[in-house]
Short mmCIF file of N, CA and C in Angstrom, two decimals:
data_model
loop_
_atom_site.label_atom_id
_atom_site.label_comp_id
_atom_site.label_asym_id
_atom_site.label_seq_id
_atom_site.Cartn_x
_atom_site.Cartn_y
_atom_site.Cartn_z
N UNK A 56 -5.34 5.63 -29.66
CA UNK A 56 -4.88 5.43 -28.29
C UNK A 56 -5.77 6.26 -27.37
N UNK A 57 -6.11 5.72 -26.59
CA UNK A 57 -7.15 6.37 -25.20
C UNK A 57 -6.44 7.18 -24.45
N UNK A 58 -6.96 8.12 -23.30
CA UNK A 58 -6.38 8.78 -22.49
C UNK A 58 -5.88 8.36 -21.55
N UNK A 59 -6.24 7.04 -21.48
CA UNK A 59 -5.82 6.32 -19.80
C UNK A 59 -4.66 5.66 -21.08
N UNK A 60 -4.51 4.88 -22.34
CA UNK A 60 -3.10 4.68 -22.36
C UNK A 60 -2.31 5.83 -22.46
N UNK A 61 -2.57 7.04 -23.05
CA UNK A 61 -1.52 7.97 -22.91
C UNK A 61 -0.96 8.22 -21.62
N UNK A 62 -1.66 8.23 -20.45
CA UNK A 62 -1.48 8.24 -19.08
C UNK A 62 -0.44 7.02 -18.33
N UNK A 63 -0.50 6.13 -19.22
CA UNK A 63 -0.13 5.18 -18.85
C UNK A 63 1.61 4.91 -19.53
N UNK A 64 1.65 5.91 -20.74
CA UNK A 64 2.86 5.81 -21.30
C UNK A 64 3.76 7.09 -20.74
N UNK A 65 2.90 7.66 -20.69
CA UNK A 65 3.62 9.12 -19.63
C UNK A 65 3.78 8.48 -18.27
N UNK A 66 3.43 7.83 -17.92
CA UNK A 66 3.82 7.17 -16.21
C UNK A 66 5.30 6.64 -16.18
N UNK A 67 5.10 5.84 -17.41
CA UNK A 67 6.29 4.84 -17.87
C UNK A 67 7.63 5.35 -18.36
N UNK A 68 7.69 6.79 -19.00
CA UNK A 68 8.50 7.94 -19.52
C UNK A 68 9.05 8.21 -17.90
N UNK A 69 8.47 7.95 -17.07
CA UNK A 69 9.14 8.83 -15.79
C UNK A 69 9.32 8.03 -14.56
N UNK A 70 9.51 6.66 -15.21
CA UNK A 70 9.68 5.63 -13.61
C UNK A 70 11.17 5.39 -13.70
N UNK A 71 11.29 4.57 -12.42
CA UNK A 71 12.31 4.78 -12.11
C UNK A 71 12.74 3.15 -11.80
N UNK A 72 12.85 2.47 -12.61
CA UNK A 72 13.42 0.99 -12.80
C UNK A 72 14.69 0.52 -12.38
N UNK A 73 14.96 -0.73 -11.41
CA UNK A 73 15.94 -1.34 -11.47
C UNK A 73 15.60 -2.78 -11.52
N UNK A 74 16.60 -3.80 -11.33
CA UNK A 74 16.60 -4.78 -12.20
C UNK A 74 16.28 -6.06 -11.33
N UNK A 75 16.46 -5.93 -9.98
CA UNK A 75 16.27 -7.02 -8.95
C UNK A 75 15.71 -5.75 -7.63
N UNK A 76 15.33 -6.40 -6.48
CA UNK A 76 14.84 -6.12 -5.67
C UNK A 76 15.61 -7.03 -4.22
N UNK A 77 16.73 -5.93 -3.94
CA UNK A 77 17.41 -6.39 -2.63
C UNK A 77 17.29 -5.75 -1.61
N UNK A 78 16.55 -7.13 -0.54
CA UNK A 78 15.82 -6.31 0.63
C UNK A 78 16.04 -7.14 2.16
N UNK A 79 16.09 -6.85 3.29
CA UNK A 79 16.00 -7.64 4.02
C UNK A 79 14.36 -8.38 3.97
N UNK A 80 14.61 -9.58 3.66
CA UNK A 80 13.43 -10.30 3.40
C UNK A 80 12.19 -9.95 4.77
N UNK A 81 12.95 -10.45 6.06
CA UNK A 81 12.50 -10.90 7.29
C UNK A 81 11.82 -9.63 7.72
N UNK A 82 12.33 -8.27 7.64
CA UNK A 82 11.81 -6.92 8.31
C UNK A 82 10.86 -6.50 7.90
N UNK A 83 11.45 -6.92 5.68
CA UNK A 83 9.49 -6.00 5.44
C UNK A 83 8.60 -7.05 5.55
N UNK A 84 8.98 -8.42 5.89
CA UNK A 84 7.09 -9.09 5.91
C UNK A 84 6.88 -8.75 7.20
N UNK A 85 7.48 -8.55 8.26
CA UNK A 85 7.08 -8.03 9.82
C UNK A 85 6.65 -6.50 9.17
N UNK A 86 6.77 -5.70 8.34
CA UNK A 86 6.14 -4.44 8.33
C UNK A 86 4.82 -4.59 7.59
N UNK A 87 5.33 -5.19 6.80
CA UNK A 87 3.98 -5.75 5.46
C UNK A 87 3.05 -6.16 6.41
N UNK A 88 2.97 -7.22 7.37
CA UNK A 88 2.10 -8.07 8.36
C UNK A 88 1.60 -6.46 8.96
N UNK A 89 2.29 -5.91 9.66
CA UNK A 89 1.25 -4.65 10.25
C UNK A 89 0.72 -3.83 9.59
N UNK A 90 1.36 -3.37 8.61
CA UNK A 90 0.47 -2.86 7.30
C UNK A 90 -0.71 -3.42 7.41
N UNK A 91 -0.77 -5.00 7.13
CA UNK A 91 -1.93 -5.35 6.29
C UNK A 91 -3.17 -5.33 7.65
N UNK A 92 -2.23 -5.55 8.57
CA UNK A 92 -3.46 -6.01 10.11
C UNK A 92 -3.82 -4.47 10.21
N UNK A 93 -3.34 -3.30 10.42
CA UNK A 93 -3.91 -2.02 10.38
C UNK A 93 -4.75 -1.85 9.52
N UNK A 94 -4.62 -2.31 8.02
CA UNK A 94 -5.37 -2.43 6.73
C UNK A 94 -6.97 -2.99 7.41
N UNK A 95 -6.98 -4.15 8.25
CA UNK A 95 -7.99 -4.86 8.35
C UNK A 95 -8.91 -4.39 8.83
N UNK A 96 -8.19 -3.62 10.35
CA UNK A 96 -8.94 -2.69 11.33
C UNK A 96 -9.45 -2.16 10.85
N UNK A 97 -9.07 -1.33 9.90
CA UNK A 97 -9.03 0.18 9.30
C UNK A 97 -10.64 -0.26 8.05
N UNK A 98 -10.53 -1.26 7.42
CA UNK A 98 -11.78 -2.00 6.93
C UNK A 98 -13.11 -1.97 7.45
N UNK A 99 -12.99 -2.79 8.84
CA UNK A 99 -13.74 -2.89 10.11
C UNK A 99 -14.13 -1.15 9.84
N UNK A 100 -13.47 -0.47 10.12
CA UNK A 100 -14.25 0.95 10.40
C UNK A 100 -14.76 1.31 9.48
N UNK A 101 -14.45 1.39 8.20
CA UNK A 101 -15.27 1.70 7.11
C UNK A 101 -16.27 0.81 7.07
N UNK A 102 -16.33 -0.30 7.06
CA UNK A 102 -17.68 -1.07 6.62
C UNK A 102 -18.83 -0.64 8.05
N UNK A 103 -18.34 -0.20 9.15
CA UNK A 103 -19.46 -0.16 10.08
C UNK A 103 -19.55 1.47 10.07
N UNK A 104 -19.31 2.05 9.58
CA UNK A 104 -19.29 4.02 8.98
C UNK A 104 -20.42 3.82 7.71
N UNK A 105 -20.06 3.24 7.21
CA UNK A 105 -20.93 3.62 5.47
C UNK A 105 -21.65 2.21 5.25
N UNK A 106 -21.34 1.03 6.08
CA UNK A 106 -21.93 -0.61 5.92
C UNK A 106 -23.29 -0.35 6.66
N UNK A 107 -22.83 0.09 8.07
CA UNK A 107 -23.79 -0.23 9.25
C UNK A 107 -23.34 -1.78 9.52
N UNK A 108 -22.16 -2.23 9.31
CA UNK A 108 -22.18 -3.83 9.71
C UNK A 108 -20.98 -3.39 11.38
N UNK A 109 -21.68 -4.56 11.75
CA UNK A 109 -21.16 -4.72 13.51
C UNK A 109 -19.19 -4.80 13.76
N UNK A 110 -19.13 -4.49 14.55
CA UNK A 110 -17.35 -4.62 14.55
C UNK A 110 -17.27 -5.91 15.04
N UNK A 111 -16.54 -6.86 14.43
CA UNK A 111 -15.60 -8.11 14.96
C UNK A 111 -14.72 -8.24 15.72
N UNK A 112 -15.09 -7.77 17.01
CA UNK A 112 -13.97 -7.48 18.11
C UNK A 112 -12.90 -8.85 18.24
N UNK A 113 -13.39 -10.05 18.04
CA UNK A 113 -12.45 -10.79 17.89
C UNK A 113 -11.18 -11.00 16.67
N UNK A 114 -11.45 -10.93 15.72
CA UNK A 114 -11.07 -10.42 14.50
C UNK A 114 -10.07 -8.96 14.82
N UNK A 115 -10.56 -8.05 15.37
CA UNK A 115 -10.02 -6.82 15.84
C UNK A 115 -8.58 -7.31 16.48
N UNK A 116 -8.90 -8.07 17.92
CA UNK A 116 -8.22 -8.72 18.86
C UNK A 116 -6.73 -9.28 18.53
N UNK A 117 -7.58 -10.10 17.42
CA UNK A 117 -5.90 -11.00 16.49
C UNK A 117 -5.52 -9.83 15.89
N UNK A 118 -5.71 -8.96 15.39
CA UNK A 118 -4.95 -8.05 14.11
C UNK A 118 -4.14 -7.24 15.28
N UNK A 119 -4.62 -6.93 16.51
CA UNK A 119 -3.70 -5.98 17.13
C UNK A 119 -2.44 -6.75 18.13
N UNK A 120 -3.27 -8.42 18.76
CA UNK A 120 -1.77 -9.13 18.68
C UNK A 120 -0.85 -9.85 17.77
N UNK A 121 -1.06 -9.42 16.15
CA UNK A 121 -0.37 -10.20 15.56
C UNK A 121 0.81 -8.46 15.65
N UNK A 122 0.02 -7.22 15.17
CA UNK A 122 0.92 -5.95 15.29
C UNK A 122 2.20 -6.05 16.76
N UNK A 123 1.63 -6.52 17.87
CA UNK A 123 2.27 -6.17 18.80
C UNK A 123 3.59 -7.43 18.42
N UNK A 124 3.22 -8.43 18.07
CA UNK A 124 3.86 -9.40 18.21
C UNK A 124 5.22 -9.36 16.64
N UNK A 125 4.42 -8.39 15.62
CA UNK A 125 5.67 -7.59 14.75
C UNK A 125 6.20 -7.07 15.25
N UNK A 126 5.90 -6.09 16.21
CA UNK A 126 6.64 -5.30 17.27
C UNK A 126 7.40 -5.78 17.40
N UNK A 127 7.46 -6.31 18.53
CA UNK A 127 8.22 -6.96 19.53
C UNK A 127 9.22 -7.80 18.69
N UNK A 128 9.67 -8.42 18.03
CA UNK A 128 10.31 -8.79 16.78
C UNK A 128 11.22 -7.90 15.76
N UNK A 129 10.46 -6.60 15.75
CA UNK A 129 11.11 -5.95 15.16
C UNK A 129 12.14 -4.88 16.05
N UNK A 130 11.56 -5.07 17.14
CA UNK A 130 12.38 -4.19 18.17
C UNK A 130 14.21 -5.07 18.47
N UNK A 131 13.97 -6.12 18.04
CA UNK A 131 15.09 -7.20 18.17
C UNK A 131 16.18 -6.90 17.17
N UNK A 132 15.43 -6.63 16.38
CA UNK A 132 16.70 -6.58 14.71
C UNK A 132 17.89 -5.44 15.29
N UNK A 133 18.97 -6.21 14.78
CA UNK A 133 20.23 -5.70 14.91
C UNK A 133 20.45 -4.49 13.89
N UNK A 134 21.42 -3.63 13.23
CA UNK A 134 22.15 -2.70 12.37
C UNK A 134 22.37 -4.24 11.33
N UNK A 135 22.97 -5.13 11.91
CA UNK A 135 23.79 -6.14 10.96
C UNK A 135 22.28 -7.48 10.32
N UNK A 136 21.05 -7.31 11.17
CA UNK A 136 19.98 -7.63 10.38
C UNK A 136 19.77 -7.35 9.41
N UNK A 137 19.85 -6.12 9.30
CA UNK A 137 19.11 -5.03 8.68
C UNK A 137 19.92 -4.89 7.32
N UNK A 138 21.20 -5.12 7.65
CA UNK A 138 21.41 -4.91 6.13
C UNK A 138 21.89 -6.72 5.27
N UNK A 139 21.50 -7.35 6.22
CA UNK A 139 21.62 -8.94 4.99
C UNK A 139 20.19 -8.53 4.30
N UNK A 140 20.60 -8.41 3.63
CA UNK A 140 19.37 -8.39 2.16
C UNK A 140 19.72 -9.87 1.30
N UNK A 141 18.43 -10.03 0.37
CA UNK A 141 18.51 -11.17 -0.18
C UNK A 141 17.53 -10.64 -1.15
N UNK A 142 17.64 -11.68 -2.70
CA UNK A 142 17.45 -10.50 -3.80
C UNK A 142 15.64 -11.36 -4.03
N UNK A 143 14.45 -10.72 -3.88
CA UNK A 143 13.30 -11.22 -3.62
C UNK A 143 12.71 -11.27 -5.45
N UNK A 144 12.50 -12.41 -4.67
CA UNK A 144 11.80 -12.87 -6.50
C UNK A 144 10.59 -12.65 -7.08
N UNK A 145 10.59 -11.24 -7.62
CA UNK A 145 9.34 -10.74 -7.69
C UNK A 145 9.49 -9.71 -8.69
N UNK A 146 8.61 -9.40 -9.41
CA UNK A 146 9.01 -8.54 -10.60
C UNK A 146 9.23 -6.94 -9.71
N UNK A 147 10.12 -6.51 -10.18
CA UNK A 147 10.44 -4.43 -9.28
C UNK A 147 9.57 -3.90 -9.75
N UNK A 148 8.84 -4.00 -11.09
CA UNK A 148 7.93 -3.05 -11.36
C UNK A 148 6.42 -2.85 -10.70
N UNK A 149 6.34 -4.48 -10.34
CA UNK A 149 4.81 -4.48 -9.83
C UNK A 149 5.13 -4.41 -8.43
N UNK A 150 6.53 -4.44 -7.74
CA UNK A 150 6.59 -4.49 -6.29
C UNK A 150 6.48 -3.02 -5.89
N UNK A 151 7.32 -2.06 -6.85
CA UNK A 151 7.41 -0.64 -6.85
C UNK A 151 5.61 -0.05 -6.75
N UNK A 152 5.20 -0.67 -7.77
CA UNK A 152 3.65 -0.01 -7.75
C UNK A 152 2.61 -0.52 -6.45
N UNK A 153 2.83 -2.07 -5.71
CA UNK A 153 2.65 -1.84 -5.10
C UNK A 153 2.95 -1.70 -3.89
N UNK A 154 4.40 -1.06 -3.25
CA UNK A 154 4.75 -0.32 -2.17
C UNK A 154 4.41 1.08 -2.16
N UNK A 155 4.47 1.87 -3.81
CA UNK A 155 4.05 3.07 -3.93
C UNK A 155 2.51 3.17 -3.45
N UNK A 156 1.54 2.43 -4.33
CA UNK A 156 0.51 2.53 -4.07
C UNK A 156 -0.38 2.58 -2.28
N UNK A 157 0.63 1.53 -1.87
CA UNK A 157 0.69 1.52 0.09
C UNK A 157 1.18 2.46 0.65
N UNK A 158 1.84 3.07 0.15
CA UNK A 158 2.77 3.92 1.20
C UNK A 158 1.60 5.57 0.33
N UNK A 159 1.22 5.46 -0.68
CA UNK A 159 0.39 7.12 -0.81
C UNK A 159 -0.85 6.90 -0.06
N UNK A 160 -1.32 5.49 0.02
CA UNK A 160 -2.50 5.20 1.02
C UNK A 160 -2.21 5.85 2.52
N UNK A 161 -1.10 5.34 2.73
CA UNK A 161 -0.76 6.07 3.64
C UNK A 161 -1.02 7.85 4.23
N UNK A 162 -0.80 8.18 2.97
CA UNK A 162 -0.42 9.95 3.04
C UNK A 162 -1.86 10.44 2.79
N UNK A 163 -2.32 9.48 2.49
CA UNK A 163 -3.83 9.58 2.41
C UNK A 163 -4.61 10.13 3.99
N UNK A 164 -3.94 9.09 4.55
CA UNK A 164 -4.89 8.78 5.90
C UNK A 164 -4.20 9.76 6.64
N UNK A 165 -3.11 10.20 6.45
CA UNK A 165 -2.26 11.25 7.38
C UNK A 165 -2.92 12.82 6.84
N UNK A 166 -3.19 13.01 5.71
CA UNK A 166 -4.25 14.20 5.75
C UNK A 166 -5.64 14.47 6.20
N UNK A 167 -6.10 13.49 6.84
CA UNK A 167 -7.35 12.84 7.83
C UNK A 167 -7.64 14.57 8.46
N UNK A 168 -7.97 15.17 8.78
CA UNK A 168 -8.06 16.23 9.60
C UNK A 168 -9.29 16.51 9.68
N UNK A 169 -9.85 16.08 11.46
CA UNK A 169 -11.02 15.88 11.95
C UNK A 169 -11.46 17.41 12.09
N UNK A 170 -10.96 18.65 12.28
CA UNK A 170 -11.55 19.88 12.60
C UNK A 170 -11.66 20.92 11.11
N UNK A 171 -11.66 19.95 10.23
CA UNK A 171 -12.64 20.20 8.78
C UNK A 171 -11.30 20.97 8.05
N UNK A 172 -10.21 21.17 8.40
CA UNK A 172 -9.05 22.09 7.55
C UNK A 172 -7.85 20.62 6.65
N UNK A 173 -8.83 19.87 5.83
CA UNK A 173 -8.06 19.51 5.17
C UNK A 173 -7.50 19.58 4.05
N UNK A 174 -6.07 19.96 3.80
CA UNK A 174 -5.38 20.07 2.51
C UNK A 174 -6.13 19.48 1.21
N UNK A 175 -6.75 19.72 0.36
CA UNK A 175 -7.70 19.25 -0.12
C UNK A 175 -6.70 19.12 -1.83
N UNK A 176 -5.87 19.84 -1.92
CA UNK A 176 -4.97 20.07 -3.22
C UNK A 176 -3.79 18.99 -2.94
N UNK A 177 -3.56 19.23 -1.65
CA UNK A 177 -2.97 17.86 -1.86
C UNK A 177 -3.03 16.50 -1.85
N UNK A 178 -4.46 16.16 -1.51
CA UNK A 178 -5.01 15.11 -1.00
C UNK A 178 -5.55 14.86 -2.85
N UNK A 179 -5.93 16.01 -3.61
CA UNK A 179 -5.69 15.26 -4.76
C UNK A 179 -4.21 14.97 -5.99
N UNK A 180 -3.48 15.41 -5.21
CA UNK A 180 -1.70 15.27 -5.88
C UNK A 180 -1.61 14.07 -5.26
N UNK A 181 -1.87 12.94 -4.26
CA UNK A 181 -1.62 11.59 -3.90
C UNK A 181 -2.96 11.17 -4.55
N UNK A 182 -4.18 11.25 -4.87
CA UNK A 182 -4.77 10.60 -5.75
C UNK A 182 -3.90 10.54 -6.77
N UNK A 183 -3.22 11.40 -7.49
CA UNK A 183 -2.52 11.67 -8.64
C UNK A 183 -1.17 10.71 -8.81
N UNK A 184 -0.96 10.63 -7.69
CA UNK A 184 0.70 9.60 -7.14
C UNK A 184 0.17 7.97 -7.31
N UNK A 185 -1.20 8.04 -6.67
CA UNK A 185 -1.94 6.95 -6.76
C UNK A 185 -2.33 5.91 -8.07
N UNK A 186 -2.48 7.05 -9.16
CA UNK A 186 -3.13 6.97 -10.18
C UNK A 186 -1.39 6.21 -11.25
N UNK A 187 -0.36 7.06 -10.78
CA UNK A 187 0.58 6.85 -11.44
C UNK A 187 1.27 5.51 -11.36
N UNK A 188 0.98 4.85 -9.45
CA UNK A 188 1.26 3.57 -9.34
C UNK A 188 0.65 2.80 -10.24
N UNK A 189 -0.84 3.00 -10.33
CA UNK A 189 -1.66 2.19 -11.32
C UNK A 189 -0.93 1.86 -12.48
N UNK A 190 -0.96 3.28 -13.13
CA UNK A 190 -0.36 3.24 -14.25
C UNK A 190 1.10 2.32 -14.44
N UNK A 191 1.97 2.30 -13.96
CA UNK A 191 2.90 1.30 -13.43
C UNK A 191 2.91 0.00 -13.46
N UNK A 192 2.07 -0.15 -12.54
CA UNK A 192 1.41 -1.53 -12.85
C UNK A 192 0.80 -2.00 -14.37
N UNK A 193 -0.23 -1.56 -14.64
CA UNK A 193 -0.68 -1.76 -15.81
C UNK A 193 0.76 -2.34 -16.97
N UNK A 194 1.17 -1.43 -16.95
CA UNK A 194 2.05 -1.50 -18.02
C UNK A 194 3.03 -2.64 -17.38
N UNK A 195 3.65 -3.01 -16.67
CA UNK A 195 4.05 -4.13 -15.81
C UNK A 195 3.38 -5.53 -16.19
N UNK A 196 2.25 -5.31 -15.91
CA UNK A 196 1.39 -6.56 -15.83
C UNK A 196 0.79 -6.92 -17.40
N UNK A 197 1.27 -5.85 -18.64
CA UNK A 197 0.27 -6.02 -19.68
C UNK A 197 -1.05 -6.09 -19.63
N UNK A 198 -1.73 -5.60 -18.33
CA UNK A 198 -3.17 -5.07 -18.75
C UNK A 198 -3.59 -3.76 -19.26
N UNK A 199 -4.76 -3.24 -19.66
CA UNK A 199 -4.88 -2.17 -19.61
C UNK A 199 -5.85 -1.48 -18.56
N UNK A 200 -5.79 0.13 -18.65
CA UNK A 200 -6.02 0.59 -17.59
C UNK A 200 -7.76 0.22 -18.11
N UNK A 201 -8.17 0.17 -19.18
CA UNK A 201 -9.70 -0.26 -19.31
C UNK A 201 -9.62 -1.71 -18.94
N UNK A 202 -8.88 -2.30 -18.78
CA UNK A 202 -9.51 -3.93 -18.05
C UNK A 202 -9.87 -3.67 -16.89
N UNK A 203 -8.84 -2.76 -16.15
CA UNK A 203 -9.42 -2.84 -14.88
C UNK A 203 -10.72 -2.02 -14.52
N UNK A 204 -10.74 -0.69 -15.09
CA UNK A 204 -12.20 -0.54 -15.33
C UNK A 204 -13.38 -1.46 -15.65
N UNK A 205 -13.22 -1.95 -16.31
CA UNK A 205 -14.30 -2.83 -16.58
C UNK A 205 -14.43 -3.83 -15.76
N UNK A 206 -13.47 -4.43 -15.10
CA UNK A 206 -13.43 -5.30 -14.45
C UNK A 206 -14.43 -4.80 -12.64
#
């Protein structure tokens, strides 16, 4: 057994499984949608940082009125929205790995600190959180963590 499966069976020793996934359907694809349009922007800047490729201000344009237009939508939802949930058909294990995996991306970008004092120990404990979604997945999906390496 390799180190990435031992990693991968120690991930699995310590998750935290349930059996369906009940959610208000309608709220997280309006969050998911800004997620992913921030995701896009956020692309745009890396590829013209380390690419040298040009920004797509139009491209830009749609991603920030499709955000406003989650907004504005989400500013609507009631208390009694919010909790009709409906049970989403999707395996919990790979949804868990990847909301975990989005949301440490997150904590990622929130230790950003432009005047050079960044937490640097913890910025590798969410690589580490990161690593564990993987692991999650993997074992979820029946790949291994060397497929995706290799891949």
């Amino acid at each position: 057994m390799s180190r990435l499966d031992q990693y991968v069976a120690g991930a699995v020793s310590t998750e935290s499984t349930i059996d369906e996934v009940k959610i208000n359907k309608h709220f997280l694809t309006q969050i998911l949608s800004m997620h992913i349009s921030t995701g896009n922007i956020l692309d745009q800047i890396k590829k013209h940082a380390f690419y040298n490729r040009e920004y797509n201000f139009l491209t830009i344009d749609d991603e920030l009125v499709s955000i406003g237009r989650e907004l504005k939508s989400i500013s609507n939802l009631t208390v009694t929205d919010l909790a009709t949930e409906v049970t989403l058909d999707i395996n919990p294990r790979i949804f868990h790995a990847l909301l975990g995996a989005a949301t440490e991306s997150v904590e990622l970008l929130e230790a950003i600190d432009f005047d050079g004092d960044m937490d640097l120990v913890n910025i590798g404990e969410v690589f580490g959180d990161l690593n564990w979604y993987q692991a999650i997945f993997c074992d979820a999906a029946g790949i291994t963590w060397d497929d995706i390496l290799d891949t």
